[in-house]
Amino acid sequence: MHAHTGHRPTAGLKGLLIAATAALGILAAIAGTATAADPPVANPPAAGGDALMGRARELFKPLPATLPVVRNNAVTREKIELGKMLFFDPRLSASGIFSCNSCHNLGLGGVDGLETSVGHGWQKGPRNAPTVLNAVLNVAQFWDGRAEDLKAQAKGPIQAGVEMNSTPDRVMAVLNSIPAYQAKFADAFPNEKNPVSFDNVAMAIEAFEATLTTPAAPFDQYLEGKADALTDTQKAGLELFIDKGCSGCHNGVNVGGHDYFPFGVVTKPGAEILPPGDKGRFAVTKTADDEYVFRAPTLRNVALTAPYFHSGKVWDLRQAVAVMGSSQLGATLSDQEIDKITAFLTALTGQQPRVDYPLMPASTPATPQPVFK
């Protein structure tokens, strides 16, 4: 979670819960490895001359069911299987209690359902945990974009004192003490002399996380030409979402996650929702223009990922919509408008990944013991 991507905040009435950029090109996976894309398939004509469908297609793209290409990381079945084990293994933490799944619970929409996550020594982290679902499609990781990809993101929590509180050396000691893990790394990284490395831990976790996409949401089906995939209320909400300006920032294949925006363009929220001590992307770029600028989150599966915002202080999706209307768009939305937009957002819930809990190899007498201090 630690890289500067060079993206700059965009002026205008745009917001944190409402993100931008063009749709990402997604390449197919062949035999478990991300390779060249299949020829693009054109959208069928909008059903019955559906003008709203046509407008939506200009702003959004359906989430493909195929595995996304992962930059600088050839995804294989062996790497995915190893990454899944590591994602769930609490022994990557110093205490042996916390795993990646602790904060990004795959049974809870890829989040932990807490304002801010609890880590080593029951410390509370400074920000709400973003969902891991579809995170591979984001421009960068973390609220401030400090990790350029999921490889960099995976290394951050393992080493953070408030999260897993481990070190690369300790992680290597744990994995090298378990012969079955040594064999798994050799299978996943067959051309490397020393396959058990901290970099390869991150690459394996990234490969697994790249599989955590949620296609076939009702909105995806609508974009693909199924006019009745959305209810009339959801269609009204989609129209408001576009007309009010929400889609100015939340667009593309991930309905957000593609760029950075100031939180409080028109009116800054109260200090509880926007803590004054957390200046967002400013901590990464040290640029005054980036104060209180954050990466706008994907809105996919947003109905599953309360509480909302980087502070995690808003538990109701309707309230989050209202806050965005006033703070980012300068609009006081009526109750009916909020209800319709919220109904549309529920149509962004896709098929959740079905992940069998992995059986991890047993520790050995050489495996470092848990540390709680």
mmCIF file of C-alpha atoms in Angstrom:
data_model
loop_
_atom_site.group_PDB
_atom_site.id
_atom_site.type_symbol
_atom_site.label_atom_id
_atom_site.label_comp_id
_atom_site.label_asym_id
_atom_site.label_seq_id
_atom_site.Cartn_x
_atom_site.Cartn_y
_atom_site.Cartn_z
ATOM 1 C CA MET A 1 0.000 0.000 0.000
ATOM 2 C CA HIS A 2 2.943 2.371 -0.505
ATOM 3 C CA ALA A 3 3.424 3.798 -4.007
ATOM 4 C CA HIS A 4 2.820 7.188 -5.592
ATOM 5 C CA THR A 5 0.911 6.716 -8.826
ATOM 6 C CA GLY A 6 1.123 10.243 -10.162
ATOM 7 C CA HIS A 7 -2.652 10.754 -10.367
ATOM 8 C CA ARG A 8 -3.826 14.198 -9.504
ATOM 9 C CA PRO A 9 -7.127 15.251 -7.926
ATOM 10 C CA THR A 10 -9.744 16.592 -10.295
ATOM 11 C CA ALA A 11 -11.598 19.843 -9.742
ATOM 12 C CA GLY A 12 -15.353 20.125 -9.930
ATOM 13 C CA LEU A 13 -18.308 18.755 -8.114
ATOM 14 C CA LYS A 14 -17.049 15.262 -7.582
ATOM 15 C CA GLY A 15 -16.681 13.098 -4.545
ATOM 16 C CA LEU A 16 -15.170 10.414 -2.500
ATOM 17 C CA LEU A 17 -17.993 7.918 -2.792
ATOM 18 C CA ILE A 18 -18.257 8.747 -6.495
ATOM 19 C CA ALA A 19 -15.095 7.824 -8.602
ATOM 20 C CA ALA A 20 -13.796 8.254 -12.137
ATOM 21 C CA THR A 21 -11.893 7.164 -15.222
ATOM 22 C CA ALA A 22 -12.380 5.166 -18.300
ATOM 23 C CA ALA A 23 -13.232 1.510 -18.241
ATOM 24 C CA LEU A 24 -10.339 -0.886 -17.883
ATOM 25 C CA GLY A 25 -9.512 -3.407 -20.572
ATOM 26 C CA ILE A 26 -9.852 -6.890 -19.141
ATOM 27 C CA LEU A 27 -7.974 -9.802 -20.654
ATOM 28 C CA ALA A 28 -9.050 -13.420 -20.576
ATOM 29 C CA ALA A 29 -7.447 -16.140 -18.478
ATOM 30 C CA ILE A 30 -6.452 -19.284 -20.337
ATOM 31 C CA ALA A 31 -5.702 -22.398 -18.283
ATOM 32 C CA GLY A 32 -5.534 -20.294 -15.154
ATOM 33 C CA THR A 33 -2.958 -17.855 -16.571
ATOM 34 C CA ALA A 34 -3.786 -14.282 -17.622
ATOM 35 C CA THR A 35 -2.905 -14.031 -21.305
ATOM 36 C CA ALA A 36 -4.167 -12.262 -24.382
ATOM 37 C CA ALA A 37 -7.740 -11.043 -24.439
ATOM 38 C CA ASP A 38 -10.469 -12.619 -26.494
ATOM 39 C CA PRO A 39 -11.828 -10.411 -29.277
ATOM 40 C CA PRO A 40 -14.160 -7.814 -27.759
ATOM 41 C CA VAL A 41 -17.844 -8.601 -28.024
ATOM 42 C CA ALA A 42 -20.016 -5.634 -28.943
ATOM 43 C CA ASN A 43 -22.949 -4.819 -26.710
ATOM 44 C CA PRO A 44 -26.287 -5.735 -28.237
ATOM 45 C CA PRO A 45 -28.471 -2.789 -29.209
ATOM 46 C CA ALA A 46 -30.227 -1.134 -26.288
ATOM 47 C CA ALA A 47 -33.457 -2.999 -25.698
ATOM 48 C CA GLY A 48 -36.447 -1.286 -27.227
ATOM 49 C CA GLY A 49 -34.465 1.864 -27.886
ATOM 50 C CA ASP A 50 -33.728 2.197 -24.160
ATOM 51 C CA ALA A 51 -32.163 5.674 -23.980
ATOM 52 C CA LEU A 52 -31.077 5.215 -20.362
ATOM 53 C CA MET A 53 -29.255 2.006 -21.250
ATOM 54 C CA GLY A 54 -27.421 3.854 -23.998
ATOM 55 C CA ARG A 55 -26.383 6.627 -21.608
ATOM 56 C CA ALA A 56 -25.231 4.099 -19.046
ATOM 57 C CA ARG A 57 -23.102 2.261 -21.568
ATOM 58 C CA GLU A 58 -21.219 5.476 -22.308
ATOM 59 C CA LEU A 59 -20.186 5.732 -18.646
ATOM 60 C CA PHE A 60 -19.921 2.174 -17.360
ATOM 61 C CA LYS A 61 -18.790 -1.234 -18.532
ATOM 62 C CA PRO A 62 -19.973 -4.636 -17.295
ATOM 63 C CA LEU A 63 -17.566 -6.584 -15.140
ATOM 64 C CA PRO A 64 -16.176 -9.466 -17.214
ATOM 65 C CA ALA A 65 -16.418 -12.999 -15.876
ATOM 66 C CA THR A 66 -12.838 -13.736 -16.947
ATOM 67 C CA LEU A 67 -9.726 -13.266 -14.844
ATOM 68 C CA PRO A 68 -8.212 -9.783 -15.127
ATOM 69 C CA VAL A 69 -4.646 -9.379 -16.298
ATOM 70 C CA VAL A 70 -2.307 -8.699 -13.390
ATOM 71 C CA ARG A 71 0.607 -6.437 -14.202
ATOM 72 C CA ASN A 72 4.043 -8.021 -13.755
ATOM 73 C CA ASN A 73 2.598 -11.187 -12.253
ATOM 74 C CA ALA A 74 1.669 -14.157 -14.438
ATOM 75 C CA VAL A 75 -1.258 -15.768 -12.662
ATOM 76 C CA THR A 76 -1.210 -19.568 -12.488
ATOM 77 C CA ARG A 77 -3.301 -22.141 -10.684
ATOM 78 C CA GLU A 78 -0.371 -22.971 -8.418
ATOM 79 C CA LYS A 79 0.150 -19.322 -7.514
ATOM 80 C CA ILE A 80 -3.565 -18.826 -6.837
ATOM 81 C CA GLU A 81 -3.706 -21.888 -4.589
ATOM 82 C CA LEU A 82 -0.658 -20.760 -2.602
ATOM 83 C CA GLY A 83 -2.012 -17.225 -2.372
ATOM 84 C CA LYS A 84 -5.309 -18.505 -1.010
ATOM 85 C CA MET A 85 -3.496 -20.377 1.760
ATOM 86 C CA LEU A 86 -1.437 -17.318 2.641
ATOM 87 C CA PHE A 87 -4.513 -15.061 2.569
ATOM 88 C CA PHE A 88 -6.138 -17.164 5.282
ATOM 89 C CA ASP A 89 -3.024 -18.099 7.287
ATOM 90 C CA PRO A 90 -2.828 -16.163 10.603
ATOM 91 C CA ARG A 91 0.757 -17.293 11.108
ATOM 92 C CA LEU A 92 1.838 -14.466 8.824
ATOM 93 C CA SER A 93 1.024 -12.235 11.823
ATOM 94 C CA ALA A 94 3.281 -12.050 14.856
ATOM 95 C CA SER A 95 0.487 -13.147 17.194
ATOM 96 C CA GLY A 96 -0.757 -15.950 14.992
ATOM 97 C CA ILE A 97 -4.239 -14.430 15.250
ATOM 98 C CA PHE A 98 -4.702 -12.117 12.270
ATOM 99 C CA SER A 99 -4.789 -12.998 8.587
ATOM 100 C CA CYS A 100 -5.635 -11.018 5.454
ATOM 101 C CA ASN A 101 -9.147 -12.420 5.783
ATOM 102 C CA SER A 102 -9.485 -10.872 9.244
ATOM 103 C CA CYS A 103 -9.902 -7.403 7.756
ATOM 104 C CA HIS A 104 -11.118 -8.502 4.317
ATOM 105 C CA ASN A 105 -13.583 -11.206 5.239
ATOM 106 C CA LEU A 106 -14.739 -12.929 2.085
ATOM 107 C CA GLY A 107 -18.004 -13.886 3.742
ATOM 108 C CA LEU A 108 -18.764 -10.230 4.516
ATOM 109 C CA GLY A 109 -18.283 -8.538 1.159
ATOM 110 C CA GLY A 110 -14.498 -8.428 1.537
ATOM 111 C CA VAL A 111 -14.558 -6.176 4.623
ATOM 112 C CA ASP A 112 -14.646 -6.657 8.399
ATOM 113 C CA GLY A 113 -17.763 -4.624 9.171
ATOM 114 C CA LEU A 114 -15.921 -2.367 11.645
ATOM 115 C CA GLU A 115 -15.376 1.376 11.662
ATOM 116 C CA THR A 116 -11.634 0.724 11.644
ATOM 117 C CA SER A 117 -9.970 -2.652 11.785
ATOM 118 C CA VAL A 118 -8.622 -4.295 14.940
ATOM 119 C CA GLY A 119 -5.055 -5.582 14.801
ATOM 120 C CA HIS A 120 -2.107 -6.653 16.924
ATOM 121 C CA GLY A 121 -2.679 -6.176 20.644
ATOM 122 C CA TRP A 122 -6.298 -5.239 19.831
ATOM 123 C CA GLN A 123 -5.176 -1.879 18.500
ATOM 124 C CA LYS A 124 -7.567 -0.021 16.223
ATOM 125 C CA GLY A 125 -6.307 1.092 12.851
ATOM 126 C CA PRO A 126 -6.754 4.644 11.561
ATOM 127 C CA ARG A 127 -9.055 3.897 8.594
ATOM 128 C CA ASN A 128 -11.902 1.696 7.469
ATOM 129 C CA ALA A 129 -10.807 -1.424 5.568
ATOM 130 C CA PRO A 130 -11.758 -1.174 1.860
ATOM 131 C CA THR A 131 -13.231 -4.232 0.216
ATOM 132 C CA VAL A 132 -10.839 -6.671 -1.422
ATOM 133 C CA LEU A 133 -13.533 -7.669 -3.936
ATOM 134 C CA ASN A 134 -12.711 -6.284 -7.388
ATOM 135 C CA ALA A 135 -9.759 -4.423 -5.848
ATOM 136 C CA VAL A 136 -7.562 -5.673 -8.681
ATOM 137 C CA LEU A 137 -9.425 -3.212 -10.939
ATOM 138 C CA ASN A 138 -8.588 -0.156 -8.830
ATOM 139 C CA VAL A 139 -5.964 2.316 -10.017
ATOM 140 C CA ALA A 140 -4.091 1.808 -6.738
ATOM 141 C CA GLN A 141 -4.710 0.436 -3.268
ATOM 142 C CA PHE A 142 -5.534 2.029 0.107
ATOM 143 C CA TRP A 143 -7.620 5.141 0.553
ATOM 144 C CA ASP A 144 -4.612 7.340 -0.226
ATOM 145 C CA GLY A 145 -3.352 5.219 -3.125
ATOM 146 C CA ARG A 146 0.027 4.622 -1.542
ATOM 147 C CA ALA A 147 0.243 1.075 -2.929
ATOM 148 C CA GLU A 148 0.482 0.892 -6.697
ATOM 149 C CA ASP A 149 -0.938 -2.622 -6.860
ATOM 150 C CA LEU A 150 -2.070 -5.578 -4.773
ATOM 151 C CA LYS A 151 1.506 -6.849 -4.421
ATOM 152 C CA ALA A 152 2.523 -3.694 -2.631
ATOM 153 C CA GLN A 153 -0.720 -3.675 -0.661
ATOM 154 C CA ALA A 154 -0.178 -7.218 0.608
ATOM 155 C CA LYS A 155 3.158 -6.295 2.179
ATOM 156 C CA GLY A 156 1.779 -3.329 4.113
ATOM 157 C CA PRO A 157 -0.566 -4.918 6.668
ATOM 158 C CA ILE A 158 1.836 -7.794 7.361
ATOM 159 C CA GLN A 159 4.456 -5.306 8.559
ATOM 160 C CA ALA A 160 2.200 -2.653 10.107
ATOM 161 C CA GLY A 161 2.505 -2.594 13.890
ATOM 162 C CA VAL A 162 -1.185 -1.825 14.269
ATOM 163 C CA GLU A 163 -2.180 -4.709 11.993
ATOM 164 C CA MET A 164 -0.201 -7.981 11.734
ATOM 165 C CA ASN A 165 2.989 -6.617 13.338
ATOM 166 C CA SER A 166 5.344 -9.027 11.591
ATOM 167 C CA THR A 167 8.513 -8.625 9.525
ATOM 168 C CA PRO A 168 9.720 -10.161 6.261
ATOM 169 C CA ASP A 169 12.343 -12.150 8.185
ATOM 170 C CA ARG A 170 9.765 -13.579 10.555
ATOM 171 C CA VAL A 171 7.425 -14.484 7.696
ATOM 172 C CA MET A 172 10.302 -16.271 5.934
ATOM 173 C CA ALA A 173 11.173 -18.115 9.133
ATOM 174 C CA VAL A 174 7.577 -19.308 9.487
ATOM 175 C CA LEU A 175 7.252 -20.470 5.883
ATOM 176 C CA ASN A 176 10.690 -22.103 5.690
ATOM 177 C CA SER A 177 9.936 -24.048 8.856
ATOM 178 C CA ILE A 178 7.050 -25.822 7.123
ATOM 179 C CA PRO A 179 8.149 -28.273 4.389
ATOM 180 C CA ALA A 180 4.723 -28.303 2.740
ATOM 181 C CA TYR A 181 4.927 -24.534 2.219
ATOM 182 C CA GLN A 182 8.406 -24.880 0.723
ATOM 183 C CA ALA A 183 6.970 -27.335 -1.790
ATOM 184 C CA LYS A 184 4.031 -25.039 -2.589
ATOM 185 C CA PHE A 185 6.376 -22.114 -3.291
ATOM 186 C CA ALA A 186 8.545 -24.319 -5.500
ATOM 187 C CA ASP A 187 5.460 -25.296 -7.519
ATOM 188 C CA ALA A 188 4.220 -21.697 -7.788
ATOM 189 C CA PHE A 189 7.618 -20.227 -8.686
ATOM 190 C CA PRO A 190 9.318 -23.129 -10.513
ATOM 191 C CA ASN A 191 12.139 -21.189 -12.145
ATOM 192 C CA GLU A 192 13.495 -19.555 -9.008
ATOM 193 C CA LYS A 193 16.466 -20.791 -7.002
ATOM 194 C CA ASN A 194 14.997 -19.486 -3.723
ATOM 195 C CA PRO A 195 11.228 -19.398 -4.264
ATOM 196 C CA VAL A 196 10.312 -18.717 -0.626
ATOM 197 C CA SER A 197 10.644 -14.941 -0.496
ATOM 198 C CA PHE A 198 8.647 -12.013 0.835
ATOM 199 C CA ASP A 199 8.174 -10.723 -2.715
ATOM 200 C CA ASN A 200 6.697 -14.072 -3.730
ATOM 201 C CA VAL A 201 4.381 -14.056 -0.713
ATOM 202 C CA ALA A 202 2.982 -10.774 -2.043
ATOM 203 C CA MET A 203 2.765 -12.048 -5.624
ATOM 204 C CA ALA A 204 0.906 -15.183 -4.572
ATOM 205 C CA ILE A 205 -1.577 -13.217 -2.471
ATOM 206 C CA GLU A 206 -2.099 -10.814 -5.376
ATOM 207 C CA ALA A 207 -2.763 -13.730 -7.730
ATOM 208 C CA PHE A 208 -5.442 -15.077 -5.410
ATOM 209 C CA GLU A 209 -7.002 -11.667 -4.822
ATOM 210 C CA ALA A 210 -7.235 -11.151 -8.584
ATOM 211 C CA THR A 211 -9.784 -13.980 -8.637
ATOM 212 C CA LEU A 212 -12.056 -12.174 -6.167
ATOM 213 C CA THR A 213 -14.298 -10.453 -8.686
ATOM 214 C CA THR A 214 -18.088 -10.300 -8.576
ATOM 215 C CA PRO A 215 -19.582 -10.433 -12.083
ATOM 216 C CA ALA A 216 -23.199 -10.715 -13.177
ATOM 217 C CA ALA A 217 -24.652 -8.023 -10.933
ATOM 218 C CA PRO A 218 -28.093 -6.871 -12.081
ATOM 219 C CA PHE A 219 -26.457 -3.693 -13.381
ATOM 220 C CA ASP A 220 -23.976 -5.736 -15.433
ATOM 221 C CA GLN A 221 -26.867 -7.675 -16.934
ATOM 222 C CA TYR A 222 -28.622 -4.404 -17.743
ATOM 223 C CA LEU A 223 -25.521 -3.053 -19.483
ATOM 224 C CA GLU A 224 -25.375 -6.265 -21.490
ATOM 225 C CA GLY A 225 -28.879 -5.647 -22.812
ATOM 226 C CA LYS A 226 -31.268 -7.236 -20.323
ATOM 227 C CA ALA A 227 -33.689 -4.356 -19.838
ATOM 228 C CA ASP A 228 -35.628 -5.998 -17.016
ATOM 229 C CA ALA A 229 -32.497 -6.732 -14.943
ATOM 230 C CA LEU A 230 -33.176 -3.477 -13.057
ATOM 231 C CA THR A 231 -36.456 -2.594 -11.397
ATOM 232 C CA ASP A 232 -38.195 0.647 -12.330
ATOM 233 C CA THR A 233 -36.986 2.160 -9.049
ATOM 234 C CA GLN A 234 -33.406 1.109 -9.757
ATOM 235 C CA LYS A 235 -33.606 2.600 -13.250
ATOM 236 C CA ALA A 236 -34.879 5.854 -11.754
ATOM 237 C CA GLY A 237 -31.952 5.740 -9.342
ATOM 238 C CA LEU A 238 -29.499 5.133 -12.172
ATOM 239 C CA GLU A 239 -30.885 8.153 -14.023
ATOM 240 C CA LEU A 240 -30.482 10.296 -10.906
ATOM 241 C CA PHE A 241 -26.988 8.880 -10.352
ATOM 242 C CA ILE A 242 -26.036 10.160 -13.796
ATOM 243 C CA ASP A 243 -27.992 13.421 -13.793
ATOM 244 C CA LYS A 244 -26.955 14.547 -10.309
ATOM 245 C CA GLY A 245 -23.277 14.049 -11.134
ATOM 246 C CA CYS A 246 -22.430 10.914 -9.123
ATOM 247 C CA SER A 247 -21.160 9.234 -12.292
ATOM 248 C CA GLY A 248 -18.694 12.058 -12.813
ATOM 249 C CA CYS A 249 -16.417 10.226 -10.414
ATOM 250 C CA HIS A 250 -17.977 6.776 -10.066
ATOM 251 C CA ASN A 251 -17.839 5.321 -13.542
ATOM 252 C CA GLY A 252 -15.977 2.724 -15.573
ATOM 253 C CA VAL A 253 -15.895 -1.010 -15.043
ATOM 254 C CA ASN A 254 -15.492 -0.738 -11.263
ATOM 255 C CA VAL A 255 -18.005 2.107 -10.814
ATOM 256 C CA GLY A 256 -15.208 3.992 -9.070
ATOM 257 C CA GLY A 257 -11.730 3.265 -7.811
ATOM 258 C CA HIS A 258 -10.051 4.900 -10.792
ATOM 259 C CA ASP A 259 -8.934 8.322 -9.534
ATOM 260 C CA TYR A 260 -8.583 10.674 -6.551
ATOM 261 C CA PHE A 261 -10.957 13.394 -5.360
ATOM 262 C CA PRO A 262 -11.265 15.815 -2.447
ATOM 263 C CA PHE A 263 -13.780 14.877 0.226
ATOM 264 C CA GLY A 264 -15.984 17.907 0.759
ATOM 265 C CA VAL A 265 -15.854 19.705 -2.586
ATOM 266 C CA VAL A 266 -18.817 21.925 -1.763
ATOM 267 C CA THR A 267 -19.273 21.497 1.984
ATOM 268 C CA LYS A 268 -16.877 19.601 4.223
ATOM 269 C CA PRO A 269 -18.604 16.976 6.377
ATOM 270 C CA GLY A 270 -18.341 17.223 10.138
ATOM 271 C CA ALA A 271 -15.120 16.311 11.901
ATOM 272 C CA GLU A 272 -16.483 12.886 12.859
ATOM 273 C CA ILE A 273 -16.974 11.846 9.230
ATOM 274 C CA LEU A 274 -13.895 13.730 7.985
ATOM 275 C CA PRO A 275 -11.330 13.597 10.838
ATOM 276 C CA PRO A 276 -9.156 16.724 10.529
ATOM 277 C CA GLY A 277 -5.992 14.808 11.389
ATOM 278 C CA ASP A 278 -6.273 12.465 8.413
ATOM 279 C CA LYS A 279 -5.315 14.489 5.340
ATOM 280 C CA GLY A 280 -5.512 11.535 2.981
ATOM 281 C CA ARG A 281 -3.292 11.598 -0.071
ATOM 282 C CA PHE A 282 -1.310 14.549 1.257
ATOM 283 C CA ALA A 283 0.652 12.065 3.386
ATOM 284 C CA VAL A 284 1.816 10.383 0.162
ATOM 285 C CA THR A 285 2.486 13.347 -2.122
ATOM 286 C CA LYS A 286 3.193 16.140 0.405
ATOM 287 C CA THR A 287 1.329 18.420 -2.000
ATOM 288 C CA ALA A 288 -1.073 20.970 -0.513
ATOM 289 C CA ASP A 289 -3.637 20.322 -3.239
ATOM 290 C CA ASP A 290 -3.891 16.733 -2.008
ATOM 291 C CA GLU A 291 -5.112 17.597 1.497
ATOM 292 C CA TYR A 292 -8.278 15.589 2.239
ATOM 293 C CA VAL A 293 -8.032 13.913 -1.154
ATOM 294 C CA PHE A 294 -8.771 10.180 -1.269
ATOM 295 C CA ARG A 295 -9.111 7.467 -3.858
ATOM 296 C CA ALA A 296 -12.797 7.193 -4.541
ATOM 297 C CA PRO A 297 -13.862 3.627 -3.750
ATOM 298 C CA THR A 298 -15.515 1.189 -6.071
ATOM 299 C CA LEU A 299 -19.250 1.144 -5.490
ATOM 300 C CA ARG A 300 -19.561 -2.480 -6.511
ATOM 301 C CA ASN A 301 -21.132 -4.489 -3.669
ATOM 302 C CA VAL A 302 -21.475 -1.254 -1.684
ATOM 303 C CA ALA A 303 -24.681 -2.527 -0.078
ATOM 304 C CA LEU A 304 -22.554 -5.199 1.635
ATOM 305 C CA THR A 305 -19.685 -3.066 2.866
ATOM 306 C CA ALA A 306 -20.969 -0.795 5.647
ATOM 307 C CA PRO A 307 -19.762 1.239 7.443
ATOM 308 C CA TYR A 308 -18.816 3.838 4.849
ATOM 309 C CA PHE A 309 -16.074 6.364 4.114
ATOM 310 C CA HIS A 310 -12.457 6.175 5.215
ATOM 311 C CA SER A 311 -13.534 6.982 8.764
ATOM 312 C CA GLY A 312 -16.163 4.242 8.828
ATOM 313 C CA LYS A 313 -18.545 6.509 10.708
ATOM 314 C CA VAL A 314 -21.638 6.146 8.515
ATOM 315 C CA TRP A 315 -23.468 2.835 8.859
ATOM 316 C CA ASP A 316 -26.502 3.477 6.666
ATOM 317 C CA LEU A 317 -26.161 3.542 2.874
ATOM 318 C CA ARG A 318 -29.000 6.064 2.584
ATOM 319 C CA GLN A 319 -27.125 8.422 4.896
ATOM 320 C CA ALA A 320 -23.947 7.953 2.867
ATOM 321 C CA VAL A 321 -25.841 8.937 -0.281
ATOM 322 C CA ALA A 322 -27.183 12.036 1.462
ATOM 323 C CA VAL A 323 -23.711 13.027 2.692
ATOM 324 C CA MET A 324 -22.287 12.680 -0.793
ATOM 325 C CA GLY A 325 -25.102 14.753 -2.252
ATOM 326 C CA SER A 326 -24.501 17.679 0.081
ATOM 327 C CA SER A 327 -20.709 17.484 0.475
ATOM 328 C CA GLN A 328 -19.684 16.633 -3.060
ATOM 329 C CA LEU A 329 -22.499 17.870 -5.292
ATOM 330 C CA GLY A 330 -23.990 20.704 -3.272
ATOM 331 C CA ALA A 331 -27.394 19.053 -3.605
ATOM 332 C CA THR A 332 -29.925 18.422 -0.874
ATOM 333 C CA LEU A 333 -31.441 15.192 -2.084
ATOM 334 C CA SER A 334 -35.047 14.463 -1.242
ATOM 335 C CA ASP A 335 -35.964 11.284 0.598
ATOM 336 C CA GLN A 336 -37.403 9.889 -2.628
ATOM 337 C CA GLU A 337 -34.221 10.671 -4.555
ATOM 338 C CA ILE A 338 -32.104 9.051 -1.844
ATOM 339 C CA ASP A 339 -34.316 5.966 -1.905
ATOM 340 C CA LYS A 340 -34.003 5.658 -5.683
ATOM 341 C CA ILE A 341 -30.223 6.117 -5.771
ATOM 342 C CA THR A 342 -29.842 3.642 -2.919
ATOM 343 C CA ALA A 343 -32.000 1.156 -4.801
ATOM 344 C CA PHE A 344 -29.713 1.515 -7.826
ATOM 345 C CA LEU A 345 -26.643 0.916 -5.657
ATOM 346 C CA THR A 346 -28.084 -2.408 -4.511
ATOM 347 C CA ALA A 347 -28.060 -3.468 -8.168
ATOM 348 C CA LEU A 348 -24.250 -3.339 -8.042
ATOM 349 C CA THR A 349 -24.073 -6.466 -5.857
ATOM 350 C CA GLY A 350 -22.599 -9.216 -7.996
ATOM 351 C CA GLN A 351 -22.011 -12.922 -7.624
ATOM 352 C CA GLN A 352 -19.852 -13.356 -4.537
ATOM 353 C CA PRO A 353 -16.745 -15.526 -4.885
ATOM 354 C CA ARG A 354 -17.181 -19.035 -3.505
ATOM 355 C CA VAL A 355 -13.943 -19.841 -1.717
ATOM 356 C CA ASP A 356 -13.315 -23.127 0.035
ATOM 357 C CA TYR A 357 -11.446 -22.531 3.270
ATOM 358 C CA PRO A 358 -7.960 -23.936 2.617
ATOM 359 C CA LEU A 359 -6.319 -26.629 4.711
ATOM 360 C CA MET A 360 -2.988 -25.099 5.699
ATOM 361 C CA PRO A 361 0.042 -27.232 6.566
ATOM 362 C CA ALA A 362 0.803 -27.768 10.236
ATOM 363 C CA SER A 363 3.527 -25.907 12.077
ATOM 364 C CA THR A 364 6.679 -27.728 13.085
ATOM 365 C CA PRO A 365 8.896 -27.437 16.180
ATOM 366 C CA ALA A 366 10.998 -24.983 14.172
ATOM 367 C CA THR A 367 8.081 -22.621 13.511
ATOM 368 C CA PRO A 368 8.454 -19.358 15.469
ATOM 369 C CA GLN A 369 6.114 -19.127 18.422
ATOM 370 C CA PRO A 370 3.421 -16.420 18.581
ATOM 371 C CA VAL A 371 4.414 -13.030 19.975
ATOM 372 C CA PHE A 372 1.820 -10.859 21.704
ATOM 373 C CA LYS A 373 3.821 -7.777 22.659
#
